[in-house]
mmCIF file of C-alpha atoms in Angstrom:
data_model
loop_
_atom_site.group_PDB
_atom_site.id
_atom_site.type_symbol
_atom_site.label_atom_id
_atom_site.label_comp_id
_atom_site.label_asym_id
_atom_site.label_seq_id
_atom_site.Cartn_x
_atom_site.Cartn_y
_atom_site.Cartn_z
ATOM 1 C CA MET A 9 2.097 -3.075 31.948
ATOM 2 C CA ASP A 10 3.615 -5.722 34.240
ATOM 3 C CA ASP A 11 3.189 -8.219 31.397
ATOM 4 C CA VAL A 12 5.060 -5.868 29.069
ATOM 5 C CA GLU A 13 7.922 -5.566 31.571
ATOM 6 C CA ALA A 14 8.176 -9.356 31.830
ATOM 7 C CA LEU A 15 8.081 -9.680 28.044
ATOM 8 C CA THR A 16 10.823 -7.065 27.684
ATOM 9 C CA GLU A 17 13.084 -9.056 29.988
ATOM 10 C CA ALA A 18 12.358 -12.308 28.162
ATOM 11 C CA ILE A 19 13.003 -10.819 24.711
ATOM 12 C CA GLY A 20 16.571 -9.834 25.445
ATOM 13 C CA ASP A 21 18.610 -8.642 22.445
ATOM 14 C CA ALA A 22 15.983 -9.118 19.724
ATOM 15 C CA LYS A 23 16.025 -6.824 16.686
ATOM 16 C CA LEU A 24 12.462 -7.484 15.517
ATOM 17 C CA ILE A 25 9.413 -8.282 17.642
ATOM 18 C CA ILE A 26 6.459 -9.703 15.700
ATOM 19 C CA VAL A 27 3.002 -9.577 17.269
ATOM 20 C CA ASP A 28 0.915 -12.152 15.390
ATOM 21 C CA THR A 29 -1.894 -11.248 15.420
ATOM 22 C CA LEU A 30 -3.037 -7.986 16.936
ATOM 23 C CA ALA A 31 -6.532 -9.452 17.335
ATOM 24 C CA ALA A 32 -5.112 -12.290 19.451
ATOM 25 C CA VAL A 33 -3.471 -9.738 21.746
ATOM 26 C CA VAL A 34 -6.701 -7.772 22.115
ATOM 27 C CA GLY A 35 -8.598 -11.003 22.804
ATOM 28 C CA GLY A 36 -11.859 -10.771 24.710
ATOM 29 C CA GLY A 37 -10.666 -8.014 27.003
ATOM 30 C CA GLY A 38 -10.785 -5.168 24.519
ATOM 31 C CA ASP A 39 -12.471 -3.802 21.434
ATOM 32 C CA GLU A 40 -10.231 -2.985 18.477
ATOM 33 C CA ASN A 41 -12.873 -0.559 17.199
ATOM 34 C CA THR A 42 -12.330 1.806 20.140
ATOM 35 C CA ALA A 43 -9.552 4.320 20.712
ATOM 36 C CA PRO A 44 -8.691 3.194 24.294
ATOM 37 C CA THR A 45 -7.929 -0.368 23.183
ATOM 38 C CA MET A 46 -5.816 0.654 20.204
ATOM 39 C CA LEU A 47 -3.976 3.325 22.182
ATOM 40 C CA ALA A 48 -3.159 0.727 24.847
ATOM 41 C CA ILE A 49 -1.630 -1.447 22.096
ATOM 42 C CA VAL A 50 0.376 1.532 20.840
ATOM 43 C CA LYS A 51 1.572 2.349 24.366
ATOM 44 C CA ALA A 52 2.719 -1.232 24.956
ATOM 45 C CA ALA A 53 4.487 -1.378 21.579
ATOM 46 C CA ASN A 54 6.276 1.914 22.245
ATOM 47 C CA HIS A 55 7.379 0.601 25.640
ATOM 48 C CA LEU A 56 8.905 -2.471 23.974
ATOM 49 C CA ILE A 57 10.664 -0.295 21.413
ATOM 50 C CA LYS A 58 12.198 1.970 24.047
ATOM 51 C CA ALA A 59 13.139 -0.875 26.377
ATOM 52 C CA THR A 60 14.691 -3.201 23.780
ATOM 53 C CA GLY A 61 15.654 -0.995 20.834
ATOM 54 C CA ALA A 62 13.907 -3.494 18.560
ATOM 55 C CA HIS A 63 11.381 -2.855 15.828
ATOM 56 C CA VAL A 64 7.825 -3.945 16.629
ATOM 57 C CA MET A 65 5.715 -5.343 13.793
ATOM 58 C CA LEU A 66 1.985 -5.820 14.333
ATOM 59 C CA VAL A 67 0.301 -8.381 12.071
ATOM 60 C CA HIS A 68 -3.257 -7.196 11.524
ATOM 61 C CA HIS A 69 -6.117 -8.039 9.169
ATOM 62 C CA MET A 70 -8.037 -6.011 6.623
ATOM 63 C CA GLY A 71 -11.656 -5.122 7.278
ATOM 64 C CA LYS A 72 -14.598 -6.416 5.256
ATOM 65 C CA ASN A 73 -14.287 -3.338 3.057
ATOM 66 C CA GLN A 74 -10.648 -3.670 2.022
ATOM 67 C CA GLU A 75 -10.655 -0.222 0.453
ATOM 68 C CA ARG A 76 -10.774 1.180 3.997
ATOM 69 C CA GLY A 77 -7.636 -0.661 5.052
ATOM 70 C CA ALA A 78 -6.989 -2.435 8.334
ATOM 71 C CA ARG A 79 -9.717 -3.233 10.835
ATOM 72 C CA GLY A 80 -10.305 -1.233 13.947
ATOM 73 C CA HIS A 81 -9.992 2.313 15.219
ATOM 74 C CA SER A 82 -7.977 4.810 13.157
ATOM 75 C CA SER A 83 -5.791 5.743 16.138
ATOM 76 C CA LEU A 84 -3.653 2.674 15.416
ATOM 77 C CA ARG A 85 -2.815 3.746 11.868
ATOM 78 C CA ALA A 86 -2.181 7.300 13.025
ATOM 79 C CA ALA A 87 0.514 6.022 15.400
ATOM 80 C CA LEU A 88 2.295 3.773 12.888
ATOM 81 C CA ASP A 89 5.618 4.722 11.335
ATOM 82 C CA THR A 90 5.155 2.274 8.467
ATOM 83 C CA GLU A 91 2.168 0.344 7.152
ATOM 84 C CA ILE A 92 2.672 -2.436 4.600
ATOM 85 C CA GLU A 93 -0.282 -4.081 2.882
ATOM 86 C CA CYS A 94 0.097 -7.739 1.887
ATOM 87 C CA LYS A 95 -2.286 -9.131 -0.735
ATOM 88 C CA MET A 96 -2.413 -12.487 -2.480
ATOM 89 C CA THR A 97 -3.698 -13.015 -6.014
ATOM 90 C CA ALA A 98 -6.293 -15.772 -5.729
ATOM 91 C CA GLY A 99 -5.303 -19.133 -7.193
ATOM 92 C CA THR A 100 -1.788 -18.101 -8.249
ATOM 93 C CA GLY A 101 0.379 -18.489 -5.161
ATOM 94 C CA THR A 102 1.670 -14.966 -5.821
ATOM 95 C CA GLY A 103 1.067 -11.644 -4.152
ATOM 96 C CA ARG A 104 2.495 -8.235 -3.486
ATOM 97 C CA LEU A 105 3.639 -6.034 -0.643
ATOM 98 C CA ARG A 106 2.786 -2.344 -0.887
ATOM 99 C CA VAL A 107 3.714 0.442 1.512
ATOM 100 C CA THR A 108 0.522 2.347 2.330
ATOM 101 C CA LYS A 109 2.006 4.658 4.969
ATOM 102 C CA GLN A 110 5.552 5.848 5.564
ATOM 103 C CA ARG A 111 6.212 8.565 8.101
ATOM 104 C CA ASP A 112 9.762 9.677 7.303
ATOM 105 C CA MET A 113 10.913 7.958 4.105
ATOM 106 C CA GLU A 114 9.889 7.532 0.471
ATOM 107 C CA MET A 115 7.294 4.794 0.075
ATOM 108 C CA GLY A 116 8.990 3.067 -2.842
ATOM 109 C CA PRO A 117 7.511 0.621 -5.356
ATOM 110 C CA PRO A 118 5.587 -2.549 -4.454
ATOM 111 C CA LEU A 119 7.359 -5.888 -4.186
ATOM 112 C CA GLY A 120 6.032 -9.066 -5.754
ATOM 113 C CA PHE A 121 6.454 -12.446 -4.101
ATOM 114 C CA LYS A 122 5.467 -16.076 -4.455
ATOM 115 C CA LEU A 123 4.989 -18.893 -1.955
ATOM 116 C CA VAL A 124 7.111 -21.956 -2.692
ATOM 117 C CA PRO A 125 6.113 -25.227 -0.956
ATOM 118 C CA VAL A 126 8.916 -27.047 0.879
ATOM 119 C CA THR A 127 9.056 -30.270 2.872
ATOM 120 C CA ILE A 128 10.210 -29.721 6.433
ATOM 121 C CA GLY A 129 9.749 -33.245 7.767
ATOM 122 C CA THR A 130 7.701 -36.418 7.683
ATOM 123 C CA ASN A 131 5.496 -38.426 9.969
ATOM 124 C CA LYS A 132 4.216 -41.971 9.621
ATOM 125 C CA PHE A 133 1.356 -40.812 7.415
ATOM 126 C CA THR A 134 2.674 -38.086 5.110
ATOM 127 C CA GLU A 135 5.206 -35.359 4.466
ATOM 128 C CA ILE A 136 5.023 -32.204 6.564
ATOM 129 C CA THR A 137 5.144 -29.148 4.327
ATOM 130 C CA SER A 138 5.338 -25.403 4.694
ATOM 131 C CA CYS A 139 6.161 -22.467 2.405
ATOM 132 C CA ILE A 140 9.067 -20.128 1.878
ATOM 133 C CA VAL A 141 8.708 -16.670 0.346
ATOM 134 C CA GLU A 142 10.609 -15.755 -2.819
ATOM 135 C CA GLN A 143 10.673 -12.275 -4.320
ATOM 136 C CA THR A 144 9.367 -11.972 -7.880
ATOM 137 C CA ASN A 145 9.042 -9.246 -10.453
ATOM 138 C CA TYR A 146 6.062 -7.188 -9.352
ATOM 139 C CA GLN A 147 4.344 -7.441 -12.718
ATOM 140 C CA GLU A 148 4.238 -11.228 -12.306
ATOM 141 C CA ALA A 149 2.232 -10.790 -9.125
ATOM 142 C CA ASN A 150 -0.037 -8.101 -10.491
ATOM 143 C CA LYS A 151 -3.014 -8.256 -12.823
ATOM 144 C CA PRO A 152 -2.390 -6.964 -16.363
ATOM 145 C CA LYS A 153 -2.988 -3.273 -16.816
ATOM 146 C CA SER A 154 -6.103 -2.272 -18.717
ATOM 147 C CA GLU A 155 -5.796 -0.015 -21.739
ATOM 148 C CA PHE A 156 -7.357 2.857 -19.786
ATOM 149 C CA VAL A 157 -4.782 2.446 -17.014
ATOM 150 C CA ARG A 158 -1.976 2.573 -19.565
ATOM 151 C CA ARG A 159 -3.461 5.653 -21.190
ATOM 152 C CA LEU A 160 -3.892 7.425 -17.860
ATOM 153 C CA GLU A 161 -0.308 6.616 -16.827
ATOM 154 C CA THR A 162 0.903 8.075 -20.118
ATOM 155 C CA ILE A 163 -1.134 11.236 -19.540
ATOM 156 C CA ILE A 164 0.296 11.648 -16.035
ATOM 157 C CA TYR A 165 3.845 11.044 -17.235
ATOM 158 C CA ASN A 166 3.492 13.533 -20.103
ATOM 159 C CA LYS A 167 2.101 16.186 -17.762
ATOM 160 C CA LEU A 168 4.877 15.652 -15.219
ATOM 161 C CA CYS A 169 7.586 15.783 -17.885
ATOM 162 C CA ALA A 170 6.197 18.626 -20.000
ATOM 163 C CA PRO A 171 9.129 20.804 -21.233
ATOM 164 C CA SER A 172 7.345 23.969 -20.110
ATOM 165 C CA ARG A 173 6.995 22.702 -16.545
ATOM 166 C CA LEU A 174 9.538 23.722 -13.929
ATOM 167 C CA ALA A 175 11.197 21.015 -11.854
ATOM 168 C CA GLN A 176 9.372 20.434 -8.596
ATOM 169 C CA GLU A 177 10.753 20.115 -5.093
ATOM 170 C CA PRO A 178 9.813 17.115 -2.902
ATOM 171 C CA GLN A 179 6.617 17.812 -0.997
ATOM 172 C CA GLN A 180 3.835 16.145 0.961
ATOM 173 C CA ILE A 181 0.212 15.591 0.005
ATOM 174 C CA GLU A 182 -2.626 14.359 2.183
ATOM 175 C CA VAL A 183 -4.006 10.927 1.286
ATOM 176 C CA ASN A 184 -6.858 9.553 3.409
ATOM 177 C CA GLY A 185 -5.850 11.748 6.321
ATOM 178 C CA THR A 186 -2.144 10.866 6.182
ATOM 179 C CA MET A 187 0.617 13.168 4.907
ATOM 180 C CA ILE A 188 2.697 11.262 2.350
ATOM 181 C CA ALA A 189 6.065 12.403 1.008
ATOM 182 C CA VAL A 190 6.285 12.532 -2.803
ATOM 183 C CA ILE A 191 9.107 13.563 -5.092
ATOM 184 C CA ASP A 192 6.747 15.477 -7.397
ATOM 185 C CA ALA A 193 3.043 16.328 -7.652
ATOM 186 C CA ILE A 194 0.706 17.852 -10.206
ATOM 187 C CA ASP A 195 -2.862 19.136 -10.135
ATOM 188 C CA VAL A 196 -5.328 16.432 -11.137
ATOM 189 C CA LYS A 197 -7.669 18.671 -13.167
ATOM 190 C CA PRO A 198 -5.677 18.745 -16.440
ATOM 191 C CA ILE A 199 -5.040 15.011 -16.116
ATOM 192 C CA ARG A 200 -8.745 14.293 -15.707
ATOM 193 C CA ALA A 201 -9.613 16.594 -18.618
ATOM 194 C CA ALA A 202 -7.093 14.851 -20.874
ATOM 195 C CA PHE A 203 -8.517 11.445 -19.932
ATOM 196 C CA TYR A 204 -12.079 12.586 -20.674
ATOM 197 C CA GLY A 205 -10.805 13.821 -24.046
ATOM 198 C CA LEU A 206 -9.536 10.397 -25.164
ATOM 199 C CA PRO A 207 -11.130 9.177 -28.423
ATOM 200 C CA GLU A 208 -12.604 6.180 -26.572
ATOM 201 C CA ASN A 209 -14.610 8.578 -24.393
ATOM 202 C CA GLU A 210 -16.006 10.768 -27.155
ATOM 203 C CA ASP A 211 -19.095 8.653 -27.845
ATOM 204 C CA VAL A 212 -19.966 7.630 -24.290
ATOM 205 C CA SER A 213 -21.919 9.406 -21.584
ATOM 206 C CA GLN A 214 -20.209 11.617 -19.043
ATOM 207 C CA ASP A 215 -21.077 9.101 -16.321
ATOM 208 C CA THR A 216 -19.354 6.298 -18.248
ATOM 209 C CA ALA A 217 -16.247 8.404 -18.809
ATOM 210 C CA ARG A 218 -16.197 9.348 -15.134
ATOM 211 C CA ARG A 219 -16.463 5.715 -14.025
ATOM 212 C CA ARG A 220 -13.646 4.761 -16.391
ATOM 213 C CA TYR A 221 -11.508 7.538 -14.943
ATOM 214 C CA GLN A 222 -12.268 6.563 -11.344
ATOM 215 C CA ARG A 223 -11.395 2.916 -11.999
ATOM 216 C CA ALA A 224 -8.251 3.862 -13.898
ATOM 217 C CA ILE A 225 -6.913 6.257 -11.274
ATOM 218 C CA LYS A 226 -7.619 3.712 -8.533
ATOM 219 C CA ASP A 227 -5.694 1.044 -10.469
ATOM 220 C CA VAL A 228 -2.859 3.444 -11.298
ATOM 221 C CA CYS A 229 -2.399 4.300 -7.623
ATOM 222 C CA SER A 230 -2.590 0.630 -6.615
ATOM 223 C CA GLN A 231 0.598 0.020 -8.633
ATOM 224 C CA GLY A 232 2.563 1.898 -5.967
ATOM 225 C CA ARG A 233 4.110 4.550 -8.213
ATOM 226 C CA PHE A 234 1.523 7.292 -7.710
ATOM 227 C CA VAL A 235 -0.801 8.477 -4.952
ATOM 228 C CA PHE A 236 -3.907 10.626 -5.265
ATOM 229 C CA GLY A 237 -5.042 13.143 -2.672
ATOM 230 C CA SER A 238 -5.734 16.813 -2.021
ATOM 231 C CA GLY A 239 -6.609 17.290 -5.689
ATOM 232 C CA LYS A 240 -3.138 16.191 -6.794
ATOM 233 C CA ILE A 241 -1.379 13.195 -8.280
ATOM 234 C CA GLY A 242 1.877 12.542 -6.420
ATOM 235 C CA LEU A 243 4.887 10.648 -7.766
ATOM 236 C CA LEU A 244 6.411 8.363 -5.124
ATOM 237 C CA HIS A 245 9.625 7.345 -6.862
ATOM 238 C CA ALA A 246 11.504 7.943 -10.088
ATOM 239 C CA TYR A 247 9.508 7.017 -13.168
ATOM 240 C CA ASP A 248 10.844 4.241 -15.385
ATOM 241 C CA GLU A 249 9.191 4.245 -18.810
ATOM 242 C CA GLN A 250 9.920 0.541 -19.219
ATOM 243 C CA GLN A 251 7.688 -0.191 -16.221
ATOM 244 C CA ALA A 252 4.702 1.608 -17.732
#
Protein backbone atom coordinates (compact mmCIF):
# COMPACT_ATOMS: atom_id res chain seq x y z
CA MET A 1 0.00 0.00 0.00
CA ASP A 2 3.01 2.31 0.43
CA ASP A 3 3.52 2.11 -3.33
CA VAL A 4 -0.10 3.15 -3.87
CA GLU A 5 0.35 6.14 -1.55
CA ALA A 6 3.45 7.24 -3.47
CA LEU A 7 1.63 6.79 -6.78
CA THR A 8 -1.32 8.84 -5.51
CA GLU A 9 0.99 11.73 -4.68
CA ALA A 10 2.74 11.52 -8.04
CA ILE A 11 -0.52 11.43 -10.02
CA GLY A 12 -1.76 14.75 -8.76
CA ASP A 13 -4.87 16.13 -10.49
CA ALA A 14 -5.36 13.37 -13.08
CA LYS A 15 -8.89 12.57 -14.28
CA LEU A 16 -8.14 9.12 -15.73
CA ILE A 17 -5.58 6.59 -14.52
CA ILE A 18 -4.81 3.81 -17.01
CA VAL A 19 -3.20 0.61 -15.75
CA ASP A 20 -1.69 -1.07 -18.81
CA THR A 21 -1.71 -3.99 -18.36
CA LEU A 22 -3.18 -5.63 -15.30
CA ALA A 23 -0.94 -8.65 -15.90
CA ALA A 24 2.14 -6.42 -15.72
CA VAL A 25 0.99 -5.12 -12.34
CA VAL A 26 0.42 -8.64 -11.02
CA GLY A 27 3.83 -9.69 -12.34
CA GLY A 28 5.50 -12.69 -10.73
CA GLY A 29 4.29 -11.87 -7.25
CA GLY A 30 0.68 -12.88 -7.68
CA ASP A 31 -1.71 -15.17 -9.50
CA GLU A 32 -4.55 -13.51 -11.41
CA ASN A 33 -6.54 -16.75 -11.17
CA THR A 34 -6.92 -16.40 -7.39
CA ALA A 35 -9.28 -14.18 -5.41
CA PRO A 36 -6.61 -12.70 -3.07
CA THR A 37 -4.58 -11.31 -5.98
CA MET A 38 -7.56 -9.82 -7.80
CA LEU A 39 -9.03 -8.39 -4.60
CA ALA A 40 -5.69 -6.73 -3.85
CA ILE A 41 -5.86 -5.09 -7.30
CA VAL A 42 -9.41 -3.94 -6.59
CA LYS A 43 -8.40 -2.55 -3.19
CA ALA A 44 -5.50 -0.60 -4.70
CA ALA A 45 -7.69 0.76 -7.51
CA ASN A 46 -10.37 1.86 -5.05
CA HIS A 47 -7.71 3.60 -2.96
CA LEU A 48 -6.57 5.56 -6.03
CA ILE A 49 -10.15 6.50 -6.85
CA LYS A 50 -10.86 7.79 -3.35
CA ALA A 51 -7.53 9.59 -3.02
CA THR A 52 -7.50 11.30 -6.43
CA GLY A 53 -11.13 11.42 -7.58
CA ALA A 54 -9.98 10.01 -10.92
CA HIS A 55 -11.39 7.11 -12.88
CA VAL A 56 -9.21 3.99 -12.94
CA MET A 57 -9.16 1.92 -16.13
CA LEU A 58 -7.57 -1.53 -16.07
CA VAL A 59 -6.38 -2.86 -19.43
CA HIS A 60 -6.76 -6.63 -19.32
CA HIS A 61 -6.70 -9.49 -21.82
CA MET A 62 -9.26 -12.09 -22.82
CA GLY A 63 -8.72 -15.71 -21.89
CA LYS A 64 -8.10 -18.52 -24.37
CA ASN A 65 -11.84 -19.13 -24.43
CA GLN A 66 -13.04 -15.65 -25.37
CA GLU A 67 -16.65 -16.59 -24.71
CA ARG A 68 -15.77 -16.60 -21.00
CA GLY A 69 -14.48 -13.04 -21.08
CA ALA A 70 -11.41 -11.65 -19.36
CA ARG A 71 -8.72 -13.83 -17.83
CA GLY A 72 -8.44 -14.48 -14.15
CA HIS A 73 -10.63 -14.80 -11.09
CA SER A 74 -14.25 -13.63 -11.31
CA SER A 75 -13.87 -11.37 -8.27
CA LEU A 76 -12.35 -8.71 -10.53
CA ARG A 77 -15.38 -8.54 -12.82
CA ALA A 78 -17.72 -8.57 -9.84
CA ALA A 79 -16.04 -5.40 -8.53
CA LEU A 80 -16.08 -3.48 -11.82
CA ASP A 81 -18.50 -0.64 -12.46
CA THR A 82 -18.04 -0.88 -16.22
CA GLU A 83 -16.50 -3.51 -18.49
CA ILE A 84 -15.83 -2.71 -22.15
CA GLU A 85 -14.76 -5.41 -24.58
CA CYS A 86 -12.49 -4.37 -27.46
CA LYS A 87 -12.26 -6.68 -30.48
CA MET A 88 -10.53 -6.27 -33.82
CA THR A 89 -11.76 -7.81 -37.07
CA ALA A 90 -8.78 -9.69 -38.47
CA GLY A 91 -7.16 -8.17 -41.55
CA THR A 92 -9.42 -5.11 -41.73
CA GLY A 93 -7.93 -2.57 -39.35
CA THR A 94 -11.41 -2.16 -37.86
CA GLY A 95 -12.98 -3.27 -34.62
CA ARG A 96 -15.67 -2.55 -32.10
CA LEU A 97 -16.12 -1.59 -28.48
CA ARG A 98 -18.98 -3.25 -26.61
CA VAL A 99 -20.09 -2.68 -23.03
CA THR A 100 -20.37 -6.09 -21.38
CA LYS A 101 -21.11 -4.85 -17.85
CA GLN A 102 -22.59 -1.61 -16.58
CA ARG A 103 -23.50 -1.27 -12.93
CA ASP A 104 -25.69 1.84 -12.86
CA MET A 105 -26.38 2.96 -16.43
CA GLU A 106 -27.81 1.65 -19.70
CA MET A 107 -25.22 -0.32 -21.65
CA GLY A 108 -25.88 1.37 -24.98
CA PRO A 109 -24.97 0.18 -28.48
CA PRO A 110 -21.48 -0.90 -29.59
CA LEU A 111 -19.11 1.58 -31.20
CA GLY A 112 -17.13 0.80 -34.33
CA PHE A 113 -13.62 2.13 -34.87
CA LYS A 114 -10.69 1.92 -37.25
CA LEU A 115 -6.95 2.36 -36.80
CA VAL A 116 -5.44 4.99 -39.08
CA PRO A 117 -1.63 4.94 -39.53
CA VAL A 118 0.15 8.26 -38.96
CA THR A 119 3.79 9.32 -39.14
CA ILE A 120 5.05 10.73 -35.86
CA GLY A 121 8.70 11.20 -36.77
CA THR A 122 11.68 9.89 -38.70
CA ASN A 123 15.08 8.45 -38.02
CA LYS A 124 18.02 7.94 -40.35
CA PHE A 125 16.57 4.66 -41.60
CA THR A 126 12.80 5.09 -41.91
CA GLU A 127 9.66 6.88 -40.82
CA ILE A 128 8.36 6.25 -37.32
CA THR A 129 4.66 5.45 -37.42
CA SER A 130 1.83 4.87 -35.00
CA CYS A 131 -1.97 4.77 -35.20
CA ILE A 132 -4.83 7.02 -34.22
CA VAL A 133 -8.35 5.74 -33.53
CA GLU A 134 -11.29 7.02 -35.57
CA GLN A 135 -14.91 6.16 -34.83
CA THR A 136 -16.81 4.42 -37.63
CA ASN A 137 -20.33 3.22 -38.22
CA TYR A 138 -20.63 0.01 -36.23
CA GLN A 139 -21.88 -1.99 -39.20
CA GLU A 140 -18.61 -1.22 -41.01
CA ALA A 141 -16.70 -2.90 -38.20
CA ASN A 142 -19.05 -5.84 -37.87
CA LYS A 143 -19.49 -8.95 -39.97
CA PRO A 144 -22.64 -9.04 -42.13
CA LYS A 145 -25.68 -10.47 -40.43
CA SER A 146 -26.77 -13.92 -41.52
CA GLU A 147 -30.32 -14.46 -42.73
CA PHE A 148 -31.14 -16.37 -39.54
CA VAL A 149 -29.90 -13.47 -37.41
CA ARG A 150 -32.10 -11.07 -39.36
CA ARG A 151 -35.09 -13.36 -39.00
CA LEU A 152 -34.55 -13.79 -35.26
CA GLU A 153 -34.20 -10.02 -34.76
CA THR A 154 -37.48 -9.54 -36.61
CA ILE A 155 -39.18 -12.13 -34.41
CA ILE A 156 -37.91 -10.43 -31.25
CA TYR A 157 -38.96 -7.00 -32.47
CA ASN A 158 -42.45 -8.21 -33.44
CA LYS A 159 -42.92 -9.87 -30.05
CA LEU A 160 -41.76 -6.77 -28.17
CA CYS A 161 -44.00 -4.48 -30.21
CA ALA A 162 -47.10 -6.68 -30.39
CA PRO A 163 -50.23 -4.45 -30.08
CA SER A 164 -51.69 -6.74 -27.42
CA ARG A 165 -48.62 -6.40 -25.21
CA LEU A 166 -48.59 -3.85 -22.40
CA ALA A 167 -45.69 -1.42 -22.18
CA GLN A 168 -42.98 -2.69 -19.88
CA GLU A 169 -41.12 -0.88 -17.13
CA PRO A 170 -37.28 -0.89 -17.05
CA GLN A 171 -36.00 -3.92 -15.18
CA GLN A 172 -32.91 -6.03 -14.59
CA ILE A 173 -32.12 -9.54 -15.80
CA GLU A 174 -29.24 -11.77 -14.79
CA VAL A 175 -26.67 -12.47 -17.51
CA ASN A 176 -23.71 -14.69 -16.62
CA GLY A 177 -24.08 -13.86 -12.95
CA THR A 178 -24.36 -10.09 -13.46
CA MET A 179 -27.57 -8.06 -13.12
CA ILE A 180 -27.98 -5.92 -16.25
CA ALA A 181 -30.45 -3.05 -16.61
CA VAL A 182 -32.73 -3.31 -19.67
CA ILE A 183 -35.50 -1.06 -20.89
CA ASP A 184 -37.73 -4.02 -21.77
CA ALA A 185 -37.65 -7.83 -21.61
CA ILE A 186 -39.71 -10.72 -22.92
CA ASP A 187 -39.82 -14.44 -22.24
CA VAL A 188 -37.63 -16.36 -24.67
CA LYS A 189 -39.96 -19.35 -25.14
CA PRO A 190 -42.32 -17.81 -27.74
CA ILE A 191 -39.33 -16.35 -29.57
CA ARG A 192 -37.63 -19.74 -29.74
CA ALA A 193 -40.86 -21.41 -30.87
CA ALA A 194 -41.34 -18.85 -33.64
CA PHE A 195 -37.77 -19.38 -34.83
CA TYR A 196 -38.22 -23.17 -34.90
CA GLY A 197 -41.38 -22.58 -36.94
CA LEU A 198 -39.59 -20.74 -39.76
CA PRO A 199 -40.04 -22.39 -43.19
CA GLU A 200 -36.27 -22.96 -43.40
CA ASN A 201 -36.48 -25.17 -40.31
CA GLU A 202 -39.41 -27.32 -41.39
CA ASP A 203 -37.36 -29.93 -43.24
CA VAL A 204 -34.36 -30.15 -40.92
CA SER A 205 -33.80 -32.12 -37.74
CA GLN A 206 -34.56 -30.65 -34.35
CA ASP A 207 -30.84 -30.63 -33.55
CA THR A 208 -30.10 -28.58 -36.68
CA ALA A 209 -32.84 -26.08 -35.85
CA ARG A 210 -31.56 -25.82 -32.29
CA ARG A 211 -27.99 -25.16 -33.44
CA ARG A 212 -29.24 -22.50 -35.85
CA TYR A 213 -31.16 -20.86 -33.02
CA GLN A 214 -28.20 -20.97 -30.63
CA ARG A 215 -25.88 -19.41 -33.21
CA ALA A 216 -28.45 -16.78 -34.15
CA ILE A 217 -29.22 -15.71 -30.59
CA LYS A 218 -25.51 -15.53 -29.79
CA ASP A 219 -24.93 -13.30 -32.84
CA VAL A 220 -27.99 -11.17 -32.08
CA CYS A 221 -26.74 -10.49 -28.56
CA SER A 222 -23.22 -9.76 -29.81
CA GLN A 223 -24.63 -6.77 -31.72
CA GLY A 224 -25.12 -4.97 -28.40
CA ARG A 225 -28.85 -4.30 -28.71
CA PHE A 226 -30.12 -7.35 -26.82
CA VAL A 227 -28.97 -9.54 -23.94
CA PHE A 228 -30.09 -13.05 -23.08
CA GLY A 229 -30.38 -14.40 -19.55
CA SER A 230 -32.77 -15.80 -16.96
CA GLY A 231 -34.97 -17.17 -19.73
CA LYS A 232 -35.56 -13.69 -21.16
CA ILE A 233 -34.43 -11.51 -24.03
CA GLY A 234 -33.67 -7.99 -22.77
CA LEU A 235 -33.64 -4.82 -24.86
CA LEU A 236 -30.73 -2.54 -23.94
CA HIS A 237 -31.67 0.59 -25.85
CA ALA A 238 -34.39 1.92 -28.11
CA TYR A 239 -34.88 -0.17 -31.23
CA ASP A 240 -34.23 1.47 -34.59
CA GLU A 241 -35.73 -0.52 -37.46
CA GLN A 242 -33.19 0.94 -39.87
CA GLN A 243 -30.40 -0.72 -37.88
CA ALA A 244 -31.94 -4.18 -38.20
